[in-house]
Amino acid sequence: MKILCINPGSTSTRIAVFDEDKKVFIINITHANEDLEKMGDVQGQLEYRYDMIADTLRENGISVSDMDAVVGRGGALRPMGGGIFSINEAMLADCRSGKYSEHPSNLGCQLAKRFADGAGIPSFVVDPPLVDEFDECSRYSGFEPIRRISAFHALNEKIVARYIAQKLERPLEELNLITVHLGSGISVTAHRKGRCVDNTFGSGGDGPFSPERAGRMPVLELARRMSKSPESKNPAAWKKFFSKQSGLVSYLGTNDVLKITERMESGDALAKDLLDGMAHMIAREIAAYAAGLEWQVDGIGITGAIARSGYIVGILQRETAFIAESFVFPGEFEMEGLADGGLRALRGEEVKEY
């Protein structure tokens, strides 16, 4: 069974074709910022991206009519449990309106549905970004007006959990796992019997700092600092600062962990301290979630671009070895996650309605 996967991002659209679980074609279609800006909001990009995908498929001799399904990235849908969802009008309406968030991934289900309908085949999304499987106790922040929310690298971390289950040769629903996505943002997630019951929302000010994000900070010192800033009445500026201009880049002027590692190896003490500090904070978060799983952890998955850093991975493995065996999956597996969900749907696994 062949599956076409479509994953729209901020400045690119990735497409891939899988034959069963084998990747036979993948390409990253890049989009210039100036071109996207001319189209106004995200919804204005739909025709442009559709035409580029269609042209790319045609140039590579790929016909959608040869596919068995099309799977798109889920987009900002309402908070709900993970799984495979058929694309319906309610989902399309929420993504068109940006009701839950305005993000390029909102185009994923729209593009998938359009290509699939043209070929008369089914279309799905898998593990959308706002997957919410929190235990109720995970929602409490300690300040009554604010609730913790589930927001993490759901598509990648869910498929990595499945990979660990395969390595352990056990059903996912029997396992307690912790996954760590290491990218420009970092998320740590506790999986209990297939459900993601807690996670860190990095861009929302939770968890360890990352190459670009501030992570969890001392609240009173933060409030004092913000009250004295000329930007104190500009929430958008603070949001950008904490989610794009903090973390490693705020100290060293770069978010490239490999370059920072080279600086460390050349004797830059600050670079070493920052890499150590980031890794220690990630390890502490893993241990915290292990405690929440009553120390019954079957495996730890380390994934994302920074999982290519032997230095960071080495620290994490040393500091968490007492908890469980760790499995390293460098890079990200979003396209594999989409294809895996589509294949499971075609094989008869439960498909949910939005």
Short mmCIF file of C-alpha atoms in Angstrom, two decimals:
data_model
loop_
_atom_site.label_atom_id
_atom_site.label_comp_id
_atom_site.label_asym_id
_atom_site.label_seq_id
_atom_site.Cartn_x
_atom_site.Cartn_y
_atom_site.Cartn_z
CA MET A 1 0.00 0.00 0.00
CA LYS A 2 1.34 3.38 -1.03
CA ILE A 3 0.85 6.54 1.02
CA LEU A 4 1.50 10.19 0.14
CA CYS A 5 2.48 12.34 3.14
CA ILE A 6 2.25 16.15 3.22
CA ASN A 7 3.83 18.23 5.99
CA PRO A 8 3.63 22.05 5.65
CA GLY A 9 6.10 24.04 7.75
CA SER A 10 6.92 27.71 8.18
CA THR A 11 9.14 28.05 5.09
CA SER A 12 8.86 24.62 3.47
CA THR A 13 6.48 21.83 2.55
CA ARG A 14 7.82 18.30 2.85
CA ILE A 15 6.24 15.55 0.81
CA ALA A 16 7.03 11.85 0.84
CA VAL A 17 5.78 8.59 -0.66
CA PHE A 18 5.97 5.38 1.35
CA ASP A 19 5.41 1.85 0.08
CA GLU A 20 4.28 0.07 3.25
CA ASP A 21 7.01 1.16 5.71
CA LYS A 22 9.65 1.88 3.07
CA LYS A 23 10.36 5.49 2.13
CA VAL A 24 10.61 5.62 -1.68
CA PHE A 25 10.50 9.38 -2.25
CA ILE A 26 10.97 12.48 -0.12
CA ILE A 27 11.56 16.08 -1.01
CA ASN A 28 11.59 19.37 0.85
CA ILE A 29 9.96 22.18 -1.16
CA THR A 30 11.32 25.48 0.14
CA HIS A 31 9.39 28.76 0.13
CA ALA A 32 10.98 32.21 0.21
CA ASN A 33 9.75 34.39 3.06
CA GLU A 34 9.11 37.28 0.69
CA ASP A 35 6.84 35.08 -1.45
CA LEU A 36 4.84 33.91 1.57
CA GLU A 37 4.49 37.44 2.94
CA LYS A 38 2.84 38.57 -0.30
CA MET A 39 0.03 36.08 0.35
CA GLY A 40 -0.98 37.62 3.66
CA ASP A 41 -2.03 35.05 6.25
CA VAL A 42 -1.43 31.29 6.26
CA GLN A 43 -4.72 30.54 4.51
CA GLY A 44 -3.61 32.67 1.57
CA GLN A 45 -0.79 30.19 0.92
CA LEU A 46 -3.07 27.23 0.17
CA GLU A 47 -3.22 27.48 -3.63
CA TYR A 48 0.47 28.33 -3.87
CA ARG A 49 1.52 25.27 -1.87
CA TYR A 50 -0.98 23.01 -3.65
CA ASP A 51 0.43 24.03 -7.05
CA MET A 52 4.02 23.50 -5.91
CA ILE A 53 3.21 20.01 -4.58
CA ALA A 54 1.34 19.10 -7.77
CA ASP A 55 4.23 20.36 -9.93
CA THR A 56 6.80 18.45 -7.86
CA LEU A 57 4.83 15.20 -8.04
CA ARG A 58 4.41 15.58 -11.80
CA GLU A 59 8.11 16.34 -12.33
CA ASN A 60 9.03 13.18 -10.43
CA GLY A 61 6.55 10.95 -12.24
CA ILE A 62 4.33 10.39 -9.21
CA SER A 63 0.56 10.08 -9.66
CA VAL A 64 -1.76 10.46 -6.69
CA SER A 65 -4.08 7.95 -8.35
CA ASP A 66 -1.42 5.30 -7.64
CA MET A 67 -1.65 5.99 -3.91
CA ASP A 68 -3.91 4.25 -1.41
CA ALA A 69 -4.21 7.21 0.99
CA VAL A 70 -2.97 10.75 1.61
CA VAL A 71 -1.93 11.77 5.13
CA GLY A 72 -1.39 15.39 6.17
CA ARG A 73 0.12 16.98 9.24
CA GLY A 74 -2.68 17.61 11.69
CA GLY A 75 -2.62 21.34 12.24
CA ALA A 76 -3.79 23.23 15.31
CA LEU A 77 -6.91 21.26 16.14
CA ARG A 78 -8.78 21.31 19.43
CA PRO A 79 -6.97 19.59 22.33
CA MET A 80 -7.83 15.88 22.21
CA GLY A 81 -6.30 12.43 22.49
CA GLY A 82 -3.85 11.23 19.89
CA GLY A 83 -4.47 8.75 17.11
CA ILE A 84 -5.54 8.61 13.47
CA PHE A 85 -8.34 10.93 12.34
CA SER A 86 -10.24 10.99 9.09
CA ILE A 87 -10.39 14.47 7.61
CA ASN A 88 -13.90 15.92 7.76
CA GLU A 89 -15.54 19.30 7.31
CA ALA A 90 -15.38 20.20 11.02
CA MET A 91 -11.60 19.70 10.98
CA LEU A 92 -11.21 21.71 7.78
CA ALA A 93 -13.32 24.55 9.18
CA ASP A 94 -11.24 24.82 12.36
CA CYS A 95 -8.00 24.87 10.37
CA ARG A 96 -9.30 27.43 7.88
CA SER A 97 -10.36 29.75 10.69
CA GLY A 98 -7.20 29.33 12.80
CA LYS A 99 -9.56 28.92 15.75
CA TYR A 100 -6.97 27.24 17.97
CA SER A 101 -3.82 28.73 16.44
CA GLU A 102 -2.63 30.23 13.19
CA HIS A 103 0.11 27.92 11.89
CA PRO A 104 1.22 26.59 8.47
CA SER A 105 0.40 23.05 9.64
CA ASN A 106 -3.27 24.10 9.41
CA LEU A 107 -2.85 23.61 5.66
CA GLY A 108 -1.89 19.94 6.10
CA CYS A 109 -5.38 18.48 6.29
CA GLN A 110 -6.67 20.83 3.60
CA LEU A 111 -3.95 19.82 1.13
CA ALA A 112 -4.28 16.11 1.97
CA LYS A 113 -8.06 16.17 1.53
CA ARG A 114 -7.84 17.98 -1.80
CA PHE A 115 -5.31 15.58 -3.31
CA ALA A 116 -7.13 12.52 -1.91
CA ASP A 117 -10.57 13.58 -3.11
CA GLY A 118 -9.18 14.14 -6.59
CA ALA A 119 -7.99 10.53 -6.65
CA GLY A 120 -10.97 9.04 -4.83
CA ILE A 121 -8.91 7.73 -1.89
CA PRO A 122 -9.12 8.32 1.90
CA SER A 123 -7.28 11.08 3.75
CA PHE A 124 -6.12 11.24 7.37
CA VAL A 125 -4.15 13.20 9.93
CA VAL A 126 -2.08 11.56 12.68
CA ASP A 127 -1.27 12.78 16.21
CA PRO A 128 -1.94 16.52 15.73
CA PRO A 129 0.29 19.08 17.55
CA LEU A 130 -2.17 19.78 20.38
CA VAL A 131 -2.58 16.16 21.47
CA ASP A 132 -3.90 16.28 25.05
CA GLU A 133 -3.81 13.08 27.10
CA PHE A 134 -2.87 14.73 30.39
CA ASP A 135 -3.68 13.24 33.73
CA GLU A 136 -5.88 15.79 35.49
CA CYS A 137 -3.23 16.40 38.15
CA SER A 138 -0.78 17.45 35.39
CA ARG A 139 -2.90 20.49 34.56
CA TYR A 140 -2.27 22.38 37.82
CA SER A 141 0.32 25.16 37.61
CA GLY A 142 0.25 26.25 41.25
CA PHE A 143 -1.55 29.50 40.33
CA GLU A 144 -5.32 29.05 40.00
CA PRO A 145 -5.97 31.25 36.93
CA ILE A 146 -3.32 29.43 34.86
CA ARG A 147 -3.53 25.79 33.79
CA ARG A 148 -0.68 23.80 32.30
CA ILE A 149 -1.46 22.72 28.76
CA SER A 150 -0.28 19.84 26.60
CA ALA A 151 1.91 21.07 23.75
CA PHE A 152 4.87 19.05 22.55
CA HIS A 153 6.43 17.41 19.47
CA ALA A 154 3.58 14.90 19.43
CA LEU A 155 4.01 13.41 15.96
CA ASN A 156 7.72 12.71 16.40
CA GLU A 157 7.57 11.58 20.03
CA LYS A 158 4.61 9.27 19.42
CA ILE A 159 6.34 7.43 16.57
CA VAL A 160 9.59 7.21 18.59
CA ALA A 161 7.57 5.57 21.39
CA ARG A 162 6.38 3.01 18.84
CA TYR A 163 9.96 2.41 17.71
CA ILE A 164 10.99 1.72 21.30
CA ALA A 165 8.11 -0.73 21.71
CA GLN A 166 9.32 -2.55 18.59
CA LYS A 167 12.86 -2.75 19.97
CA LEU A 168 11.54 -4.09 23.27
CA GLU A 169 9.19 -6.45 21.38
CA ARG A 170 6.28 -5.46 23.58
CA PRO A 171 2.96 -3.72 22.91
CA LEU A 172 3.10 0.04 23.38
CA GLU A 173 0.04 -0.19 25.62
CA GLU A 174 2.05 -2.19 28.17
CA LEU A 175 4.95 0.27 28.45
CA ASN A 176 5.89 3.32 30.47
CA LEU A 177 8.26 5.48 28.43
CA ILE A 178 9.87 8.92 28.48
CA THR A 179 10.70 10.66 25.21
CA VAL A 180 12.88 13.71 24.74
CA HIS A 181 12.74 15.81 21.57
CA LEU A 182 15.92 17.89 21.20
CA GLY A 183 15.60 20.66 18.63
CA SER A 184 15.40 24.46 18.60
CA GLY A 185 12.72 23.71 21.18
CA ILE A 186 12.94 20.85 23.67
CA SER A 187 10.10 18.77 25.05
CA VAL A 188 10.13 15.94 27.56
CA THR A 189 7.09 13.66 27.64
CA ALA A 190 5.86 10.90 29.96
CA HIS A 191 4.01 8.05 28.21
CA ARG A 192 1.93 5.76 30.39
CA LYS A 193 0.58 2.73 28.53
CA GLY A 194 0.44 4.63 25.24
CA ARG A 195 -0.95 7.91 26.66
CA CYS A 196 1.14 11.09 26.97
CA VAL A 197 0.15 11.98 30.53
CA ASP A 198 2.56 14.91 31.06
CA ASN A 199 4.97 17.02 29.03
CA THR A 200 6.95 20.22 29.00
CA PHE A 201 5.64 23.09 26.87
CA GLY A 202 8.96 24.70 25.95
CA SER A 203 7.73 27.70 23.97
CA GLY A 204 5.19 28.34 26.74
CA GLY A 205 7.85 28.75 29.42
CA ASP A 206 8.12 25.23 30.81
CA GLY A 207 10.92 22.69 31.08
CA PRO A 208 14.64 23.08 30.27
CA PHE A 209 16.04 25.95 28.25
CA SER A 210 16.90 25.07 24.66
CA PRO A 211 18.86 26.58 21.77
CA GLU A 212 16.16 29.27 21.36
CA ARG A 213 13.72 29.02 24.28
CA ALA A 214 14.03 30.29 27.82
CA GLY A 215 12.25 27.38 29.48
CA ARG A 216 11.26 27.55 33.13
CA MET A 217 12.49 30.68 34.96
CA PRO A 218 12.32 32.15 38.51
CA VAL A 219 8.90 33.82 38.47
CA LEU A 220 9.55 36.70 40.88
CA GLU A 221 12.82 37.68 39.21
CA LEU A 222 11.11 37.49 35.81
CA ALA A 223 8.27 39.74 37.00
CA ARG A 224 10.75 42.27 38.39
CA ARG A 225 12.73 42.29 35.18
CA MET A 226 9.65 42.68 32.99
CA SER A 227 8.26 45.53 35.10
CA LYS A 228 11.41 47.57 34.44
CA SER A 229 11.57 46.85 30.71
CA PRO A 230 10.39 49.32 28.06
CA GLU A 231 8.70 46.30 26.45
CA SER A 232 6.60 45.60 29.57
CA LYS A 233 3.33 46.42 27.77
CA ASN A 234 4.15 44.51 24.58
CA PRO A 235 3.29 40.82 25.14
CA ALA A 236 4.07 39.92 21.52
CA ALA A 237 7.64 41.16 21.91
CA TRP A 238 8.13 39.13 25.10
CA LYS A 239 6.68 36.02 23.47
CA LYS A 240 9.14 36.31 20.59
CA PHE A 241 12.01 36.92 22.98
CA PHE A 242 11.26 33.91 25.19
CA SER A 243 10.52 31.50 22.32
CA LYS A 244 13.01 32.59 19.64
CA GLN A 245 15.73 34.75 21.18
CA SER A 246 16.45 33.09 24.53
CA GLY A 247 18.30 29.93 25.54
CA LEU A 248 21.74 29.30 24.02
CA VAL A 249 21.34 31.98 21.36
CA SER A 250 20.88 34.70 24.01
CA TYR A 251 24.23 33.81 25.59
CA LEU A 252 26.33 32.85 22.57
CA GLY A 253 24.66 34.43 19.54
CA THR A 254 24.02 31.06 17.85
CA ASN A 255 21.52 28.23 18.23
CA ASP A 256 23.81 25.71 16.48
CA VAL A 257 24.74 23.09 19.08
CA LEU A 258 27.44 21.57 16.87
CA LYS A 259 29.16 24.97 16.49
CA ILE A 260 28.83 25.57 20.24
CA THR A 261 30.41 22.15 20.82
CA GLU A 262 33.34 23.17 18.59
CA ARG A 263 33.75 26.34 20.68
CA MET A 264 33.73 24.22 23.83
CA GLU A 265 36.40 21.93 22.38
CA SER A 266 38.50 25.01 21.58
CA GLY A 267 38.46 26.01 25.24
CA ASP A 268 35.38 28.26 25.49
CA ALA A 269 34.37 27.74 29.14
CA LEU A 270 31.00 29.50 28.77
CA ALA A 271 30.04 27.23 25.86
CA LYS A 272 30.81 24.17 28.00
CA ASP A 273 28.89 25.48 31.01
CA LEU A 274 25.83 26.21 28.87
CA LEU A 275 25.81 22.81 27.14
CA ASP A 276 26.28 21.13 30.52
CA GLY A 277 23.53 23.24 32.08
CA MET A 278 21.06 22.49 29.30
CA ALA A 279 21.80 18.76 29.42
CA HIS A 280 21.53 18.65 33.23
CA MET A 281 18.15 20.40 33.10
CA ILE A 282 16.90 17.87 30.53
CA ALA A 283 18.12 14.98 32.69
CA ARG A 284 16.39 16.46 35.75
CA GLU A 285 13.14 16.68 33.77
CA ILE A 286 13.47 13.03 32.74
CA ALA A 287 13.97 12.07 36.38
CA ALA A 288 10.95 14.16 37.43
CA TYR A 289 8.71 12.36 34.97
CA ALA A 290 10.18 9.02 35.99
CA ALA A 291 9.04 9.80 39.54
CA GLY A 292 5.57 10.56 38.16
CA LEU A 293 5.62 7.11 36.57
CA GLU A 294 6.52 5.66 40.00
CA TRP A 295 10.02 4.83 38.68
CA GLN A 296 8.51 2.10 36.50
CA VAL A 297 10.10 3.19 33.22
CA ASP A 298 10.74 0.72 30.41
CA GLY A 299 12.77 2.98 28.16
CA ILE A 300 13.90 6.52 27.35
CA GLY A 301 13.82 7.79 23.77
CA ILE A 302 16.18 10.60 22.73
CA THR A 303 15.35 12.17 19.37
CA GLY A 304 15.56 15.40 17.37
CA ALA A 305 18.43 17.16 15.60
CA ILE A 306 20.51 17.58 18.77
CA ALA A 307 20.39 13.82 19.31
CA ARG A 308 23.27 13.88 16.78
CA SER A 309 25.42 15.52 19.46
CA GLY A 310 27.46 12.82 21.15
CA TYR A 311 28.32 15.24 23.94
CA ILE A 312 24.70 16.03 24.90
CA VAL A 313 23.51 12.43 24.46
CA GLY A 314 26.44 11.18 26.53
CA ILE A 315 25.46 13.38 29.48
CA LEU A 316 21.81 12.33 29.25
CA GLN A 317 22.68 8.65 29.12
CA ARG A 318 25.07 8.85 32.07
CA GLU A 319 22.69 10.85 34.24
CA THR A 320 19.59 8.76 33.50
CA ALA A 321 21.10 5.26 33.26
CA PHE A 322 19.75 4.42 36.72
CA ILE A 323 16.19 5.01 35.44
CA ALA A 324 16.04 2.90 32.27
CA GLU A 325 17.83 2.01 29.07
CA SER A 326 17.92 4.86 26.55
CA PHE A 327 17.37 4.56 22.78
CA VAL A 328 18.74 7.24 20.47
CA PHE A 329 16.89 8.24 17.27
CA PRO A 330 18.81 11.19 15.73
CA GLY A 331 16.77 13.59 13.61
CA GLU A 332 13.01 13.65 13.42
CA PHE A 333 10.50 11.15 12.09
CA GLU A 334 7.40 13.17 11.32
CA MET A 335 7.04 11.80 7.80
CA GLU A 336 7.47 8.26 9.11
CA GLY A 337 4.85 9.01 11.78
CA LEU A 338 2.37 10.17 9.15
CA ALA A 339 3.01 7.13 6.95
CA ASP A 340 2.80 4.74 9.89
CA GLY A 341 -0.58 6.16 10.88
CA GLY A 342 -1.89 5.98 7.34
CA LEU A 343 -0.75 2.37 6.99
CA ARG A 344 -2.38 1.41 10.30
CA ALA A 345 -5.62 3.04 9.14
CA LEU A 346 -5.59 1.13 5.87
CA ARG A 347 -4.95 -2.10 7.77
CA GLY A 348 -8.06 -1.58 9.85
CA GLU A 349 -6.87 0.14 13.03
CA GLU A 350 -9.43 2.45 14.60
CA VAL A 351 -9.84 5.76 12.79
CA LYS A 352 -11.38 8.52 14.90
CA GLU A 353 -13.84 11.21 13.87
CA TYR A 354 -13.00 14.83 14.66
#
